Coordinates of C-alpha atoms and ligand atoms in Angstrom, one line a residue:
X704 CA 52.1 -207.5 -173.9
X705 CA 54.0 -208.6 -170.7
X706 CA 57.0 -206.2 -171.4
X707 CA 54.6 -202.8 -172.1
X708 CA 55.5 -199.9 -170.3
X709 CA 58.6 -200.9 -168.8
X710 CA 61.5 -198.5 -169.2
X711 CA 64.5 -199.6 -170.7
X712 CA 67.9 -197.5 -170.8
X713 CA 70.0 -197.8 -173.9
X714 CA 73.3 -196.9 -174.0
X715 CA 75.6 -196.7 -177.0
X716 CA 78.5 -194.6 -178.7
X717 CA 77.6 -195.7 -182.3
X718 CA 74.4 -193.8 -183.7
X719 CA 73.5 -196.9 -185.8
X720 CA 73.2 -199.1 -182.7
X721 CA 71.6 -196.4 -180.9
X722 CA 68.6 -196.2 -183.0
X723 CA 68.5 -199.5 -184.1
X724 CA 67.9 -200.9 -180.5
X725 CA 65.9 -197.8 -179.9
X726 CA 63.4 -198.9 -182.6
X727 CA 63.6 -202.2 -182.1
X728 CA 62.6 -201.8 -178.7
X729 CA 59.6 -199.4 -178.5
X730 CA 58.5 -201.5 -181.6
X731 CA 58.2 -204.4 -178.7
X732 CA 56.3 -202.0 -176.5
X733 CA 59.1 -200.7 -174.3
X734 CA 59.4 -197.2 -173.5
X735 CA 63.2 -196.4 -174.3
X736 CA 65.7 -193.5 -173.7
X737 CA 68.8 -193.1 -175.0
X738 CA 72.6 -191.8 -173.9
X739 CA 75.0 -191.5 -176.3
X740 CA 78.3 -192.2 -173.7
X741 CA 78.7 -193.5 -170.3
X742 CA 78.4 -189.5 -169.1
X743 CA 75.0 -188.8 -170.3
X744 CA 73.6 -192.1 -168.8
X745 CA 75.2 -191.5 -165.5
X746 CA 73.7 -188.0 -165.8
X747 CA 70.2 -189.6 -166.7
X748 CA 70.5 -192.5 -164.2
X749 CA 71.1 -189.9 -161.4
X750 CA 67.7 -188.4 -162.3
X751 CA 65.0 -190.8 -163.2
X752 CA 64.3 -194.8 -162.7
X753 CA 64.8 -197.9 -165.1
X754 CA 64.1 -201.6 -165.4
X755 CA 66.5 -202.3 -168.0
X756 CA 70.0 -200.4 -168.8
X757 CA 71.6 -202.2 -172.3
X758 CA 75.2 -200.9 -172.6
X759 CA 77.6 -201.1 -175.1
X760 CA 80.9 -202.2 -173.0
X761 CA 83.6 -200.1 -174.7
X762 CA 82.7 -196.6 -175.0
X763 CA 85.0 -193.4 -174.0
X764 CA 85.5 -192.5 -170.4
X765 CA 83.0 -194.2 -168.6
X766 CA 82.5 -197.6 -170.4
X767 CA 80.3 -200.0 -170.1
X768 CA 81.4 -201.5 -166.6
X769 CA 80.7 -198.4 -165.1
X770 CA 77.6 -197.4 -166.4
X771 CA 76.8 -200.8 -164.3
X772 CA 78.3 -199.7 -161.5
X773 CA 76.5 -196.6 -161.4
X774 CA 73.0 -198.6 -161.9
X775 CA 73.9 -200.9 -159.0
X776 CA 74.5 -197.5 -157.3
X777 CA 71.3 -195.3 -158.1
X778 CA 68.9 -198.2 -158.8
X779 CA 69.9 -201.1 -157.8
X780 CA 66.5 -203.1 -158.9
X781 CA 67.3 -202.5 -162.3
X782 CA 68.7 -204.9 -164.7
X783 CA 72.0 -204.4 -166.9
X784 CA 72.3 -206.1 -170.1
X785 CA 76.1 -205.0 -172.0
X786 CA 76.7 -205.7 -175.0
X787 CA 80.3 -206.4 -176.9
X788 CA 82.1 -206.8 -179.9
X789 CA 85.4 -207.6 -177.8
X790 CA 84.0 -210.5 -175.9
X791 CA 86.8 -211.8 -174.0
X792 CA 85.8 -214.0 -171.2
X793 CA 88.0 -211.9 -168.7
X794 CA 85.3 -208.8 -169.5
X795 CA 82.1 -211.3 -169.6
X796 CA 83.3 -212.4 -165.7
X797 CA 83.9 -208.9 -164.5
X798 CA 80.6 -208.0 -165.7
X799 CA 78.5 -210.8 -164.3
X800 CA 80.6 -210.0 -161.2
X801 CA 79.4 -206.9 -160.9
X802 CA 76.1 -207.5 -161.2
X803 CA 74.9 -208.2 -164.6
X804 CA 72.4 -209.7 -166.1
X805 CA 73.7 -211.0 -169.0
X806 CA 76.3 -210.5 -171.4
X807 CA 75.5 -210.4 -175.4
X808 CA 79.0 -210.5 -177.9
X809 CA 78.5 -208.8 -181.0
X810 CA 76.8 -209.7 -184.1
X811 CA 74.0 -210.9 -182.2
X812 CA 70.8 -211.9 -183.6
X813 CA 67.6 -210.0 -183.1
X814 CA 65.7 -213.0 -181.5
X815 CA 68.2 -213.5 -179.1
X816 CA 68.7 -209.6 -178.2
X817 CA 64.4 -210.2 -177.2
X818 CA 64.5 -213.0 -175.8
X819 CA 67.4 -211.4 -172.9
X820 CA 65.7 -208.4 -172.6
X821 CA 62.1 -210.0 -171.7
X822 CA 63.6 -212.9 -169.7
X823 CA 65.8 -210.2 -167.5
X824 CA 62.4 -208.1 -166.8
X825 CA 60.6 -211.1 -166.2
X826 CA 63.5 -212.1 -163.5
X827 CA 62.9 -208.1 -161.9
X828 CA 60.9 -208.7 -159.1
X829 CA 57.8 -206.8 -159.8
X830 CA 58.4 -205.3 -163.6
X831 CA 58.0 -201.2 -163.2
X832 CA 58.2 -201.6 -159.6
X833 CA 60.9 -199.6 -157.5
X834 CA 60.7 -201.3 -154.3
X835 CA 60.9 -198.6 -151.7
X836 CA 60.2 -198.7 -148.3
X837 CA 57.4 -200.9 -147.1
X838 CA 55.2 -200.2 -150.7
X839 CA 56.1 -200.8 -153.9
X840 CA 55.5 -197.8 -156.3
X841 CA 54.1 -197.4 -159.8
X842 CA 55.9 -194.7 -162.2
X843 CA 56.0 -193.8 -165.8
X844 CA 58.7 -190.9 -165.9
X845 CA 58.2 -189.1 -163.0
X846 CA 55.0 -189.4 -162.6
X847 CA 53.0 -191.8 -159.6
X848 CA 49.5 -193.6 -160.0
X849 CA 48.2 -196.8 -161.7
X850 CA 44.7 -195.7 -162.2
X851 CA 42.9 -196.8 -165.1
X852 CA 42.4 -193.4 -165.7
X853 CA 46.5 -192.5 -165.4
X854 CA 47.3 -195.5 -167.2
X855 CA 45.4 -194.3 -169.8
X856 CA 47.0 -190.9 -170.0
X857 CA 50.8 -192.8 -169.9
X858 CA 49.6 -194.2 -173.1
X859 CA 49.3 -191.2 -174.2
X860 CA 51.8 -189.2 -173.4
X861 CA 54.2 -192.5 -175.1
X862 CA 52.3 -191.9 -178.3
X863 CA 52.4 -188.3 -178.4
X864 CA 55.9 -188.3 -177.6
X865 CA 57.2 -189.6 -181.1
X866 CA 55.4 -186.9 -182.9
X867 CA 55.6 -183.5 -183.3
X868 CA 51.8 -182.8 -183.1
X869 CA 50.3 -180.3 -180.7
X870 CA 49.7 -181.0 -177.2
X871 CA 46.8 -179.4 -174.9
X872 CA 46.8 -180.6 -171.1
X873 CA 44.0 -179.8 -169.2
X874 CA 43.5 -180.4 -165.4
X875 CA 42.3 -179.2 -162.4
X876 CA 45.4 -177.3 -160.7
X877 CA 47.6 -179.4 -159.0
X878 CA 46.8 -182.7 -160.8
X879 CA 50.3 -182.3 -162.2
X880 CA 49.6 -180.8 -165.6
X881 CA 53.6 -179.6 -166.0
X882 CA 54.7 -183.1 -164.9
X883 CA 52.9 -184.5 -168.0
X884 CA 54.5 -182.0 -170.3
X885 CA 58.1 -182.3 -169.4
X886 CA 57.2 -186.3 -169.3
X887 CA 56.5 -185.9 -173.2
X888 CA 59.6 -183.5 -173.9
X889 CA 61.6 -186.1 -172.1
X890 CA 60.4 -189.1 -173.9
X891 CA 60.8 -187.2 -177.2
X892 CA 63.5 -186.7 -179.5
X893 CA 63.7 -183.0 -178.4
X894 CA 65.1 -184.0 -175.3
X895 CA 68.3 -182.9 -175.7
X896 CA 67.1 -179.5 -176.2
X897 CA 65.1 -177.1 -174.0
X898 CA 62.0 -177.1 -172.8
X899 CA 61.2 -173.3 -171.9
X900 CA 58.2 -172.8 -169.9
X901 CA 55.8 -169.8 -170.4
X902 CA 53.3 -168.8 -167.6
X903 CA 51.0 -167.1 -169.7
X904 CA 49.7 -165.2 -166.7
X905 CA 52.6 -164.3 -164.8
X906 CA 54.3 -162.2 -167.7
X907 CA 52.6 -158.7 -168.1
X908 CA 50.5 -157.6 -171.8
X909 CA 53.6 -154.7 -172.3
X910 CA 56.5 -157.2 -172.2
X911 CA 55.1 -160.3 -174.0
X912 CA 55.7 -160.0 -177.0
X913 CA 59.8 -158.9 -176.5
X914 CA 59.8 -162.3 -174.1
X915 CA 58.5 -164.4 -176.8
X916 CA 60.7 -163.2 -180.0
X917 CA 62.8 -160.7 -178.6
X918 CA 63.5 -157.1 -179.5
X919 CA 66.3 -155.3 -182.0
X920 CA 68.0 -152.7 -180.1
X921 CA 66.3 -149.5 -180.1
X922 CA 63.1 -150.7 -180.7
X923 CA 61.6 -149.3 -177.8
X924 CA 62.7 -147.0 -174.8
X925 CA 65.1 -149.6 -172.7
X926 CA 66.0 -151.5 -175.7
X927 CA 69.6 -151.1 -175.3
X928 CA 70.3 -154.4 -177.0
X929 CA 69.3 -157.3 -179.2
X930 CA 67.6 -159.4 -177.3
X931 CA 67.2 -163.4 -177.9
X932 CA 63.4 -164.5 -177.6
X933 CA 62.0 -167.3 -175.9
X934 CA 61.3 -168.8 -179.1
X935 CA 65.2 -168.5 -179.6
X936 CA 65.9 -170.7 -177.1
X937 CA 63.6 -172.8 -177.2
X938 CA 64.1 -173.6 -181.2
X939 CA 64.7 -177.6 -181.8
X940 CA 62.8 -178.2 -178.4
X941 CA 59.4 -177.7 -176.6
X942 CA 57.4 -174.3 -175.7
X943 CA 55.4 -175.0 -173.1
X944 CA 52.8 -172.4 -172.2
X945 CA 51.0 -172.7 -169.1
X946 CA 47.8 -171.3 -167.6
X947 CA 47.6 -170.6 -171.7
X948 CA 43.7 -169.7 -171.5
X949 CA 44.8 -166.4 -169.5
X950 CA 46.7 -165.1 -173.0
X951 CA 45.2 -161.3 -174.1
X952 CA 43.6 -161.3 -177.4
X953 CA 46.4 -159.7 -178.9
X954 CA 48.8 -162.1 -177.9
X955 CA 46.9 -165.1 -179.3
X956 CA 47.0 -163.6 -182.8
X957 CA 50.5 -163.0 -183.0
X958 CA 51.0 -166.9 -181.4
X959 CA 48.6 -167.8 -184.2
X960 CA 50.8 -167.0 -186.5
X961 CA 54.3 -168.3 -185.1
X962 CA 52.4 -172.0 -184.8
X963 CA 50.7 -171.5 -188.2
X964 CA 54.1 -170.5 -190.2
X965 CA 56.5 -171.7 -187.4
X966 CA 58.2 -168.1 -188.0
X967 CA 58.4 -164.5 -185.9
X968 CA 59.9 -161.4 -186.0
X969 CA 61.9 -160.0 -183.9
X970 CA 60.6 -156.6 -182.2
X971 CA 61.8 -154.0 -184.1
X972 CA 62.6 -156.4 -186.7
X973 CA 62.2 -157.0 -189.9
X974 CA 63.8 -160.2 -190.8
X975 CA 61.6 -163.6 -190.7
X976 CA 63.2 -166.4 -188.5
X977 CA 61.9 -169.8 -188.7
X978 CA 61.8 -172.1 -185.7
X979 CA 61.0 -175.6 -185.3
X980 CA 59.6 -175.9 -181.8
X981 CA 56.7 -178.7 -180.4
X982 CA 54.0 -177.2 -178.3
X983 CA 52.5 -178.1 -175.3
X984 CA 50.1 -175.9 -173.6
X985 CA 48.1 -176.6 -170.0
X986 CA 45.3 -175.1 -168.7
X987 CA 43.1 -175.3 -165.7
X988 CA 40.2 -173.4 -166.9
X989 CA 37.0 -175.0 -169.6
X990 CA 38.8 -173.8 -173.0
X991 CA 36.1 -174.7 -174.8
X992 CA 33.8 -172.8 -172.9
X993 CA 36.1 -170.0 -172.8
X994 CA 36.0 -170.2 -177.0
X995 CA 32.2 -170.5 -176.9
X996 CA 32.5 -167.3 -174.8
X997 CA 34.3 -165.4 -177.0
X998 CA 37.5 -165.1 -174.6
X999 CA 39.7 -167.7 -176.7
X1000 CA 39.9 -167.6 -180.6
X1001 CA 38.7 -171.1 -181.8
X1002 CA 41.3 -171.1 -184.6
X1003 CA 44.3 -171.0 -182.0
X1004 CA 42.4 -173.4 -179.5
X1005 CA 42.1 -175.7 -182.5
X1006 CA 46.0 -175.4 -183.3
X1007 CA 46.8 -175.9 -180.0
X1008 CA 44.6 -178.8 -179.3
X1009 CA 45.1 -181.3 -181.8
X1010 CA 45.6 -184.3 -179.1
X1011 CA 43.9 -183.5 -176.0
X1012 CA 45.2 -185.0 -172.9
X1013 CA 42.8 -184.6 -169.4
X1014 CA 44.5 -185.2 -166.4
X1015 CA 41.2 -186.4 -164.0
X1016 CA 41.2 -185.5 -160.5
X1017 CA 42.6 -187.3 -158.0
X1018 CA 39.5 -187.9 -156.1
X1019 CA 38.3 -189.8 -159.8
X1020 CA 41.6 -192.0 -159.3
X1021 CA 41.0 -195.3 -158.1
X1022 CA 44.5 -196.6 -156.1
X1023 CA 46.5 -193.9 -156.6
X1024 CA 45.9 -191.9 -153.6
X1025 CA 48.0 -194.3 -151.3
X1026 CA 50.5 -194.5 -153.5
X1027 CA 50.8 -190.4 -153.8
X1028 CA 51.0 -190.8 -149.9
X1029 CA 53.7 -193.5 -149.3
X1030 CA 55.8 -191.5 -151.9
X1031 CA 55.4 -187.9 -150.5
X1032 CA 55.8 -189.5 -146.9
X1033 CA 59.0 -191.3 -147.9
X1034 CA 60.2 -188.0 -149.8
X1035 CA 59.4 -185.8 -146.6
X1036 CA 60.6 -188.1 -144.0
X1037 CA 64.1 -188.2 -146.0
X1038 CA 64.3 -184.8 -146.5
X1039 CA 63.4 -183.8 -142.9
X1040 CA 65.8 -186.5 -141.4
X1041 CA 62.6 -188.7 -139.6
X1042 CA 61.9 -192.0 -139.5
X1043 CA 58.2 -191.9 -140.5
X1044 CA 57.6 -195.0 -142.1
X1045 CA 53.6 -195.1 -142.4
X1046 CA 50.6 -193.3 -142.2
X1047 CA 48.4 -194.7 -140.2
X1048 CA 44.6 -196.2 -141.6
X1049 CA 42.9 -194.4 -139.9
X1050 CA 44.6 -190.9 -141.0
X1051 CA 44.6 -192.5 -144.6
X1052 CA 40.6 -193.6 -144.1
X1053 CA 40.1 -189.4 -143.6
X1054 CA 42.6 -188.8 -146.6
X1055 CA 40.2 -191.3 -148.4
X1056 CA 37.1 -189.5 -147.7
X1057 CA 38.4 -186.0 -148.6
X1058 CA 38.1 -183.9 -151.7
X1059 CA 41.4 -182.7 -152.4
X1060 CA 40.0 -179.9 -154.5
X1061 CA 44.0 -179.0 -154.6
X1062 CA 44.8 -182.1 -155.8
X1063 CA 48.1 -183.6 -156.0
X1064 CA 50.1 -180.9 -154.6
X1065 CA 47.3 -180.2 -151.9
X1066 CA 48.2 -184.0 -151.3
X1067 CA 51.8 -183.2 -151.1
X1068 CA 51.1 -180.4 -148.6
X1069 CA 49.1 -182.1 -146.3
X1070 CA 51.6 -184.8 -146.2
X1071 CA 54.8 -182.5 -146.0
X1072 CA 52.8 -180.5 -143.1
X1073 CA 52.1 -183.9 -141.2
X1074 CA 55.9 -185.1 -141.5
X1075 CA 57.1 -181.9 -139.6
X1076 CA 54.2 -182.1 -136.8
X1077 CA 54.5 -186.1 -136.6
X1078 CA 56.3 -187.0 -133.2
X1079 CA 55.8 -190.4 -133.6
X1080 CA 57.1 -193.0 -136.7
X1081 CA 53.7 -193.3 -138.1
X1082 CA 51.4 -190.3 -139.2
X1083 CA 48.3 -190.0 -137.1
X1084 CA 45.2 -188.3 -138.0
X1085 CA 46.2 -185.4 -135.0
X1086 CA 48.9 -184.3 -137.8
X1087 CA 46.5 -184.2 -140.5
X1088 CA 45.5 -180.4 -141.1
X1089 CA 41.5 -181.0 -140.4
X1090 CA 39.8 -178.0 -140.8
X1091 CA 40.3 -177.5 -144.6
X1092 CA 40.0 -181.2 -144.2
X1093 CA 36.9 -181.4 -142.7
X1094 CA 35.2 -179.3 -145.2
X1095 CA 36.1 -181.3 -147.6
X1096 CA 35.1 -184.9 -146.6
X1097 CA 31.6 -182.5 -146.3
X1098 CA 31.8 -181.4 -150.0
X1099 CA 32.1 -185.3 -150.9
X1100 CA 29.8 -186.2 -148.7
X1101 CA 27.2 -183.7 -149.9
X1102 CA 28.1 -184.5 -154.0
X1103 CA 27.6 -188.1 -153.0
X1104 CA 24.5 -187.2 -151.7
X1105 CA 24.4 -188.4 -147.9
X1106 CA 23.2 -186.5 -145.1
X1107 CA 25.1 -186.1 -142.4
X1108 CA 24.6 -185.2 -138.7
X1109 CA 25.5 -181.3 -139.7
X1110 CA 22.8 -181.5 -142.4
X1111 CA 22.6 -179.8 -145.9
X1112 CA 21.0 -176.5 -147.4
X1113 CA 19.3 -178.1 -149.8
X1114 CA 18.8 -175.0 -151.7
X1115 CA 22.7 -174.2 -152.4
X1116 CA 23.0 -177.7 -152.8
X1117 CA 20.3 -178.2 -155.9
X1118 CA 21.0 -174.9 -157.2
X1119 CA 25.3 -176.2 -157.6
X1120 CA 24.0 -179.7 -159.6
X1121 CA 21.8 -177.0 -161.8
X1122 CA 24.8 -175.4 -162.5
X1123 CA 26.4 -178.7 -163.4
X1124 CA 24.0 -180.0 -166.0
X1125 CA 23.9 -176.4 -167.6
X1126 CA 27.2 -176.2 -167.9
X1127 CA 27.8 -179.6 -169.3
X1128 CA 24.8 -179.2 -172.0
X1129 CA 26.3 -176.2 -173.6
X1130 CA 29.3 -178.2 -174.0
X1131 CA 27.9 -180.9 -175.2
X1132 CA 25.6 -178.8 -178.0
X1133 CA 28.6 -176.6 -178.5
X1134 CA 26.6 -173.6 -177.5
X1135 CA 23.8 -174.1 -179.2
X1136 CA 21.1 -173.4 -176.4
X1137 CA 17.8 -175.1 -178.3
X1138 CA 20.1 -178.1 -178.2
X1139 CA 21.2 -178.4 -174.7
X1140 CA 17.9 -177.6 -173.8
X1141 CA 16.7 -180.9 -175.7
X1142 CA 19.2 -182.3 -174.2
X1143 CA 17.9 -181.5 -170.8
X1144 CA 14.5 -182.7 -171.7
X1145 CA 13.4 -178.8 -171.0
X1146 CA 11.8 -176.1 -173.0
X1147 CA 14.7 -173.3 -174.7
X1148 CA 12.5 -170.9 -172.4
X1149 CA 13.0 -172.9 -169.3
X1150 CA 16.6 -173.3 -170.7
X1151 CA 17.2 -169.4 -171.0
X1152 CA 15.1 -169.1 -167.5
X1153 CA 17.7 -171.3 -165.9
X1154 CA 20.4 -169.9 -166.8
X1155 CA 19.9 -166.2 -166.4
X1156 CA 19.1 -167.5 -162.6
X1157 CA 21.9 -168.8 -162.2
X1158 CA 24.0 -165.7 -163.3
X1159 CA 25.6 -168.0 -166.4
X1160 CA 23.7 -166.1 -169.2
X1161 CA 26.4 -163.7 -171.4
X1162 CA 25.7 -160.0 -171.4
X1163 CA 25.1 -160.1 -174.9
X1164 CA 22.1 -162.4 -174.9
X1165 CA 18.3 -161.4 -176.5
Ligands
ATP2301 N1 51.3 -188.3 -160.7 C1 52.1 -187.6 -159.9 N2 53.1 -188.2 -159.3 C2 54.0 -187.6 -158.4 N3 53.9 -186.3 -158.2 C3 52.9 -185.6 -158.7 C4 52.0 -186.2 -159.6 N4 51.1 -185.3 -160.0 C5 51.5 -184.1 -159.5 N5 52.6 -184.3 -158.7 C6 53.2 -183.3 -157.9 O1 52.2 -182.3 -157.5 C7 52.7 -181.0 -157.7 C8 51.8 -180.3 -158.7 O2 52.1 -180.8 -160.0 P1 52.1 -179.8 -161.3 O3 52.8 -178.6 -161.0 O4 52.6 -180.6 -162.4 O5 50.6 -179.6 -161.4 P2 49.8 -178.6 -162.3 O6 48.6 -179.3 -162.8 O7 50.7 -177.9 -163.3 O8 49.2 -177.5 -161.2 P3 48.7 -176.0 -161.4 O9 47.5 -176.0 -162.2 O10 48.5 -175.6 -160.0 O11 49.9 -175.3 -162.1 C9 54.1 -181.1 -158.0 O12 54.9 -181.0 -156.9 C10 54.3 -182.5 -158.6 O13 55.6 -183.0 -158.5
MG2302 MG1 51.2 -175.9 -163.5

């Protein structure tokens, strides 16, 4: 469908006509948010991009006129369609004045409310677009790319958005794993409460639990006070727990519980609260492995995963890497008051060749670092930091499998794809070694050989 993906603002006073357009439109294939008054979209407006605001016309302090005039404001490429029950030509003239698109009186028929809405996207210049700068740029949310392979996890995100189901995003770091869970929070009905973020390795085994579900006073030396829980807060919204493979043993029982029975106890409690909370976990490390190794209980990993979304490298994305660029160039260049408009092909030909084992935000680094050293208006590889560089255009040479000038140790080299195809057999077989060694078209002898070489046998094995 022409119209899918493209993000559409509705704004309404009346709840009825809020959800009815809201339905009506994601049933077409839009992705829609929703402001209840002309505050909360000016609020919204100021933070993220549309193609398409619908507005009521009379709503309470900021009606619909000005919600257009904010749009015109913040993003002028998008389109405004208002709607009215009080169509008085006087109000149908100042809006097309101001830069409507169109102007729908109330009752209007369903047909007709479609037919506007695809016609004033068609008449966008390039639908989901932002034109910025010399480049256009693709979004969904606040995220950049139009990879298959980002594309794919968009669709996605929409999907899991509507639902309350479990949500486990895995990535390398940097690939922007946090970006895809407050994308779903946003795009979900919990929007309008928090999202509360728990870096499972930053907060210390001792204070954990109190963090999580808070503490009665007097339960413990220092426990002056009742204390709210993060659970507390986050109740009606979204727990995201990052880095959620580095949780203690004894922490991922007690979680167990508060996503099997959606209740906890307070520390020194005894009364059960409920909570209705989505979760959303990331993690950078194999969890599956990590379960096959006995470091992460399968039940939780199983609760916590029920729709898996992988982030893929950058270096896997095909397209995106120039758009990454032109946005953190045009971010930069704003923020550090320059005029650097371009980076030039041949500094992007090195970007193009290099590894980014960082990722996204490595990405963002090396372009924020080049912005402040640039003396000119275009980015020239001189401002690109090369030494971490260079080692990495090495690293994809030497995975492609070229030899260059500096050469190769061939040893190292076979020894890392051995590790590879290990790794991904007992995976794939789910631990069992006899069939990852089938898989590998090697003897479970060879199989066990291999891997005690290579250092990945457990300390527990015959
Ligand atoms: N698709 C994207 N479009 C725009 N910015 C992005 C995108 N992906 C990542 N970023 C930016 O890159 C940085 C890293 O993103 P984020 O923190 O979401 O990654 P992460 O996977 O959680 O990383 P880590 O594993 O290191 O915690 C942020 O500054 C983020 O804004
Ligand atoms: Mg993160």
């Amino acid at each position: 469908m022409s119209g899918r993906g493209n993000r559409i603002l509705v704004v309404d006073d009346q709840e009825s006509m809020r959800e009815f357009l809201e339905i009506m439109l994601t049933k077409e294939g839009y992705q829609v948010l929703v402001a209840k008054d002309g505050e909360q979209a000016c609020r919204i407006l100021g933070e993220e991009a549309f193609d398409l605001v619908i507005s009521d016309i009379r709503m309470k302090s900021v009606n619909g006129i000005g919600v257009l005039k904010k749009v015109k404001e913040l993003s002028p490429g998008a389109m405004v369609i208002l709607i009215s029950a009080f169509a008085t030509p006087e109000t149908a003239v100042e809006a097309m004045k101001e830069g409507a698109y169109d102007y729908i009186p109330k009752p209007f028929k369903v047909g007709d409310l479609k037919r506007v809405v695809k016609d004033a996207l068609k008449s966008k210049v390039t639908p989901g677009r932002e034109e910025r700068g010399s480049k256009s740029l693709f979004h969904f949310d606040s995220l950049i790319g139009e990879s298959p392979q980002m594309k794919k996890v968009y669709d996605l995100i929409q999907r899991v958005s509507r639902t309350r189901t479990n949500v486990l995003i895995s990535g390398e770091s940097g690939t922007g794993k946090e970006l895809v869970a407050r994308a779903i929070h946003r795009l979900s009905e919990r929007r309008d409460k928090p999202i509360v973020v728990i870096n499972c390795a930053g907060i210390p085994e001792t204070l954990i639990e109190s963090e999580l579900f808070g503490h009665r006073k007097g339960a413990f030396t220092g426990a002056v006070a009742d204390k709210e829980g993060l659970f507390d807060v986050a109740d009606g919204g979204t727990v995201f727990f990052d880095e959620v493979g580095e949780l203690s043993p004894l922490i991922q029982v007690k979680l167990l519980r508060v996503i099997q029975e959606r209740a906890f106890t307070a520390v020194g409690g005894i009364d059960v609260k409920t909570v209705d909370v989505r979760f959303i976990s990331a993690t950078n490390k194999d969890l599956e492995q990590e379960v096959i190794h006995g470091n992460f209980r399968e039940d939780l990993y199983f609760r916590l995963n029920v729709i898996p979304i992988a982030i893929p490298p950058l270096r896997e994305r095909e397209g995106d890497l120039g758009l990454l660029a032109q946005h953190f160039l045009e971010k930069f260049s704003l923020q550090m008051g320059k005029d650097i408009r371009k980076i030039s092909t041949y500094a992007m030909d090195i970007l193009s060749h290099y590894w980014f084992p960082g990722n996204v935000r490595e990405l963002e680094n090396i372009v924020e670092r080049s912005v402040a050293l640039e003396t000119s208006n275009i980015v020239l590889p001189e401002s690109l930091t090369l030494s971490s560089l260079r080692k990495g255009v090495e690293e994809k040479r030497r995975r492609r499998g070229d030899l260059g000038p500096e050469g190769i140790q061939l040893d190292e080299v076979l020894q890392g794809i051995e590790r590879g195809y290990l790794n991904q057999a007992l995976v794939m077989a789910r631990g069992s070694r006899q069939q990852a060694a089938e898989l590998l078209g090697i003897t479970l002898r060879s199989f066990r050989y291999r891997l005690e070489k290579q250092g990945m046998a457990p300390e527990d094995d015959p």
